[in-house]
Coordinates of C-alpha atoms in Angstrom, one line a residue:
X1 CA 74.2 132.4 -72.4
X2 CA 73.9 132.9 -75.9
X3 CA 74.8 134.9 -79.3
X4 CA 72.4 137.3 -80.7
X5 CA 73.3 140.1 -82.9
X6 CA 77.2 139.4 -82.6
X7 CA 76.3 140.3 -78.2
X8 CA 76.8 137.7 -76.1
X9 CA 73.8 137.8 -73.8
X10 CA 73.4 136.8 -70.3
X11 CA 70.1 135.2 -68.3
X12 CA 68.0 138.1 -68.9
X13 CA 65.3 136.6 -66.8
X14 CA 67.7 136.9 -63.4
X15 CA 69.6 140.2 -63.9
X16 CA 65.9 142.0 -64.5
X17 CA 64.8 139.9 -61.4
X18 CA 67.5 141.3 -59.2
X19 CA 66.8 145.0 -60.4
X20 CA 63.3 144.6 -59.7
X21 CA 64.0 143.3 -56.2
X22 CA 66.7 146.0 -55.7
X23 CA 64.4 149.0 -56.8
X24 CA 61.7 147.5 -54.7
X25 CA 64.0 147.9 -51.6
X26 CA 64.9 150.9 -52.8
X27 CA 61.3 152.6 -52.5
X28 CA 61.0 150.8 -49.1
X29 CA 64.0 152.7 -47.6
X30 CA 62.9 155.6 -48.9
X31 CA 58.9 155.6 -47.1
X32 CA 60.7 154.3 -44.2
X33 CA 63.0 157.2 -44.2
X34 CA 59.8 159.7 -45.1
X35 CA 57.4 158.2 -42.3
X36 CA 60.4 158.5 -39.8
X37 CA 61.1 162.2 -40.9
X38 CA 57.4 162.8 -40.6
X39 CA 56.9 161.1 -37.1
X40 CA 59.7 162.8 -35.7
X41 CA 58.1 166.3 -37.4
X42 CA 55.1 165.6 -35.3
X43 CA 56.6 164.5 -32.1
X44 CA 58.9 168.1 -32.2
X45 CA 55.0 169.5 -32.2
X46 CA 53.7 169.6 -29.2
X47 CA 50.7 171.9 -30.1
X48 CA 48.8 169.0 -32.0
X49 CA 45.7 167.4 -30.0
X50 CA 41.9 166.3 -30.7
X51 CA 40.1 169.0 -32.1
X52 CA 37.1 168.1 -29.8
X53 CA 39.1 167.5 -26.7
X54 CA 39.9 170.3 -24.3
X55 CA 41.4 173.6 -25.5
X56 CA 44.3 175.1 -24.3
X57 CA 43.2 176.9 -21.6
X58 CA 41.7 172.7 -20.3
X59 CA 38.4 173.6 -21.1
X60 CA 35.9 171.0 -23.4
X61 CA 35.9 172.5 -26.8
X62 CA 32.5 171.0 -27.1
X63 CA 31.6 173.6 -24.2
X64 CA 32.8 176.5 -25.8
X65 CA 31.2 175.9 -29.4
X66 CA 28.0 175.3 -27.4
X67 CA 28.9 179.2 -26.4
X68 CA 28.8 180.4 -29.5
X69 CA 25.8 182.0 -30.2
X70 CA 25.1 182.7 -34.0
X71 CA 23.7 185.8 -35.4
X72 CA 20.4 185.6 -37.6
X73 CA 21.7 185.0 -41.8
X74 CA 19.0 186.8 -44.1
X75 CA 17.4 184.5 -46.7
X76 CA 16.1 180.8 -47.0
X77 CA 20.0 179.7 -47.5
X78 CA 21.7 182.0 -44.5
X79 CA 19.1 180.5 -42.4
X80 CA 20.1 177.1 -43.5
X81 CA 23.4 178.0 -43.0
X82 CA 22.7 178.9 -39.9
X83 CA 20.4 176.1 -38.6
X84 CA 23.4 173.5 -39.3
X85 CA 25.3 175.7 -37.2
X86 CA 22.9 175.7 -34.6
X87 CA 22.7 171.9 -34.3
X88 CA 26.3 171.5 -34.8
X89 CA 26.8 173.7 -31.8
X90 CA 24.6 172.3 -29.5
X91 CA 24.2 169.3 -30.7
X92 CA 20.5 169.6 -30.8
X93 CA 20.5 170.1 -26.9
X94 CA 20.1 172.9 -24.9
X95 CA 22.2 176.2 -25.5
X96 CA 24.9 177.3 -23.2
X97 CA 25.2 180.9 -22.0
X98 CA 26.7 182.5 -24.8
X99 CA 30.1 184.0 -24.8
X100 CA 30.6 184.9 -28.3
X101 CA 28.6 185.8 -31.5
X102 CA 29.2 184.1 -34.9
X103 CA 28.8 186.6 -37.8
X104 CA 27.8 185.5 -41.1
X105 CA 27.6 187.3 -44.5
X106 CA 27.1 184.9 -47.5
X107 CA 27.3 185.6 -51.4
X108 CA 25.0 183.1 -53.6
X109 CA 26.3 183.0 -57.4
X110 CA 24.7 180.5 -60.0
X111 CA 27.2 179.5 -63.0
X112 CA 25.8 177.4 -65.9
X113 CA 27.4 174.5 -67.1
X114 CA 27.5 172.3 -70.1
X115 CA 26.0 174.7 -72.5
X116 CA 24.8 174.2 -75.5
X117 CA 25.0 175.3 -79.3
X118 CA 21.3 176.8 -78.9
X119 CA 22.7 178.5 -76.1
X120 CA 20.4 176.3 -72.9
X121 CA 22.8 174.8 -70.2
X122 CA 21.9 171.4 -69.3
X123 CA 23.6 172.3 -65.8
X124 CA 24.1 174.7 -63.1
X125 CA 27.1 175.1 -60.0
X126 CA 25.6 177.2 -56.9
X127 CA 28.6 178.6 -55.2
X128 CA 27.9 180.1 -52.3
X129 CA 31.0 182.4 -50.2
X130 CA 30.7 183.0 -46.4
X131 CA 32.8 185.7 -45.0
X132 CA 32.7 185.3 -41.2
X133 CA 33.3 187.0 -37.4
X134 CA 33.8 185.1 -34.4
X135 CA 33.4 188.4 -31.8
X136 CA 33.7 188.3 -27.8
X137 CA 30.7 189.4 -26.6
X138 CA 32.4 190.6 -23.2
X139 CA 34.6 193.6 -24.8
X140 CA 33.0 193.0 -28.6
X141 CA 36.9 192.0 -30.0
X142 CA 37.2 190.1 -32.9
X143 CA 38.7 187.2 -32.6
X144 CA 38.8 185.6 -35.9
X145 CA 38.1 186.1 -39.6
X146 CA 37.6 183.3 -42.2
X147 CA 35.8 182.7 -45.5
X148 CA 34.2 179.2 -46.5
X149 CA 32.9 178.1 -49.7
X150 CA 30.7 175.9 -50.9
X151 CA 29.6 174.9 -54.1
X152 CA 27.3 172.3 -55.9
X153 CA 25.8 171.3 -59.1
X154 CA 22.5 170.5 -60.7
X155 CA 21.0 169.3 -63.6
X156 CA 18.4 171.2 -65.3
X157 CA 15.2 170.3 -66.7
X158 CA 12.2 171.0 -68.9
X159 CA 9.5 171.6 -65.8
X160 CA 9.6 174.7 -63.8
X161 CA 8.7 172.7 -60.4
X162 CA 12.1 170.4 -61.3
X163 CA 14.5 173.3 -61.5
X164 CA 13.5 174.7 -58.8
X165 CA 13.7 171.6 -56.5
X166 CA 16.9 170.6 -58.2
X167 CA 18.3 174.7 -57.5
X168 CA 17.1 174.2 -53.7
X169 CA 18.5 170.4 -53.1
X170 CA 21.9 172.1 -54.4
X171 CA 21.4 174.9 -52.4
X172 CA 20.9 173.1 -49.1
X173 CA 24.1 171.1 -49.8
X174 CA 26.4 174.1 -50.7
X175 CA 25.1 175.5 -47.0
X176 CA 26.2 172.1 -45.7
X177 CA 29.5 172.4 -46.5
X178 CA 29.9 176.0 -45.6
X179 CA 28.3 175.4 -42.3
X180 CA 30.4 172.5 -41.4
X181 CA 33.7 174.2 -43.0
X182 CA 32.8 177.6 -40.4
X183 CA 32.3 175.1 -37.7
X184 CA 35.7 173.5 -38.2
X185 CA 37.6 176.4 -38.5
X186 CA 36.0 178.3 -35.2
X187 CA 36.3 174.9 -33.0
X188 CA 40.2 174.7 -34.2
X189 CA 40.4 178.4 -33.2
X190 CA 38.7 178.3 -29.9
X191 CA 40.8 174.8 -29.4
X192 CA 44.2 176.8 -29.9
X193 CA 43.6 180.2 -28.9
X194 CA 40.7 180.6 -26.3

């Protein structure tokens, strides 16, 4: 112990030691305490399984997105769009017997970015929004409804050729991520509901 300012003071070194410690237990109990809430949270759910294992009626979910048959997208993007769908359906094999029909509309916006005093943006963001159908082809019901979006940037440069490339790479990987976000959302449908 000693004196300091007319306080007696104690072995700071151990009391800040033994709050560290005690706070550090602290936080443990507490993620225990969450992880056990949140296990027992998904044990009470019985509805969660593989999202490429078999659906809920026991069929492969692989077998029915192979079913899916997708309409034609206009444009040099829709038809990448719908390409990536293609492949991710079948798997690059050959096409089951289609059950259902995948309608696609998609809305291409270009923003600029990073603009300048003189007014030139040194950037671009291609945003492209897909508002879908997933239809029965039996009774033509639809099943489902979604929107996906998918957006990606680019720099801009002083050659024509460049910018173009640069606006087609971006292109392409907006489609990407529409495609595969469409593709996850039917499969989790058909998985649950079919």
């Amino acid at each position: 112990m000693s004196w300091r300012n007319g306080h007696i003071m104690g072995d700071t070194n151990v009391s800040d030691a033994r709050g560290r410690s005690f706070r550090k237990v602290g936080r443990t109990v507490v993620m225990l305490a969450l992880l056990a809430g949140a296990g027992l949270t998904l044990s009470a759910c019985g509805g969660v399984r593989p999202l490429y294992g078999t659906s809920a009626s026991g069929e492969s979910t692989k077998a029915m997105m192979a079913a899916v048959e997708i309409a034609p997208i206009p444009g040099r993007v829709g038809q990448r769009v719908r390409n990536e769908l293609i492949f991710d359906t079948t798997g690059g094999g050959t096409k089951a017997p289609s059950r259902y029909t995948l309608k696609i509309v998609l809305r291409e916006k270009v923003t600029k970015e990073m603009v300048l005093r003189s007014g030139d943006a040194t950037g671009e963001v291609v945003t492209l929004d897909a508002q879908y159908q997933l239809v029965n082809k039996a009774d033509n019901q639809v099943l489902k409804t979604g929107v996906a979006t998918g957006r990606a940037a680019y720099d801009r440069y002083d050659k024509t050729f460049s910018n173009v490339r640069a606006q087609y790479n971006a292109q392409d990987r907006a489609a990407d991520t529409v495609a595969d976000s469409i593709r996850t959302q039917v499969a989790a449908f058909l998985a649950t509901s079919a």
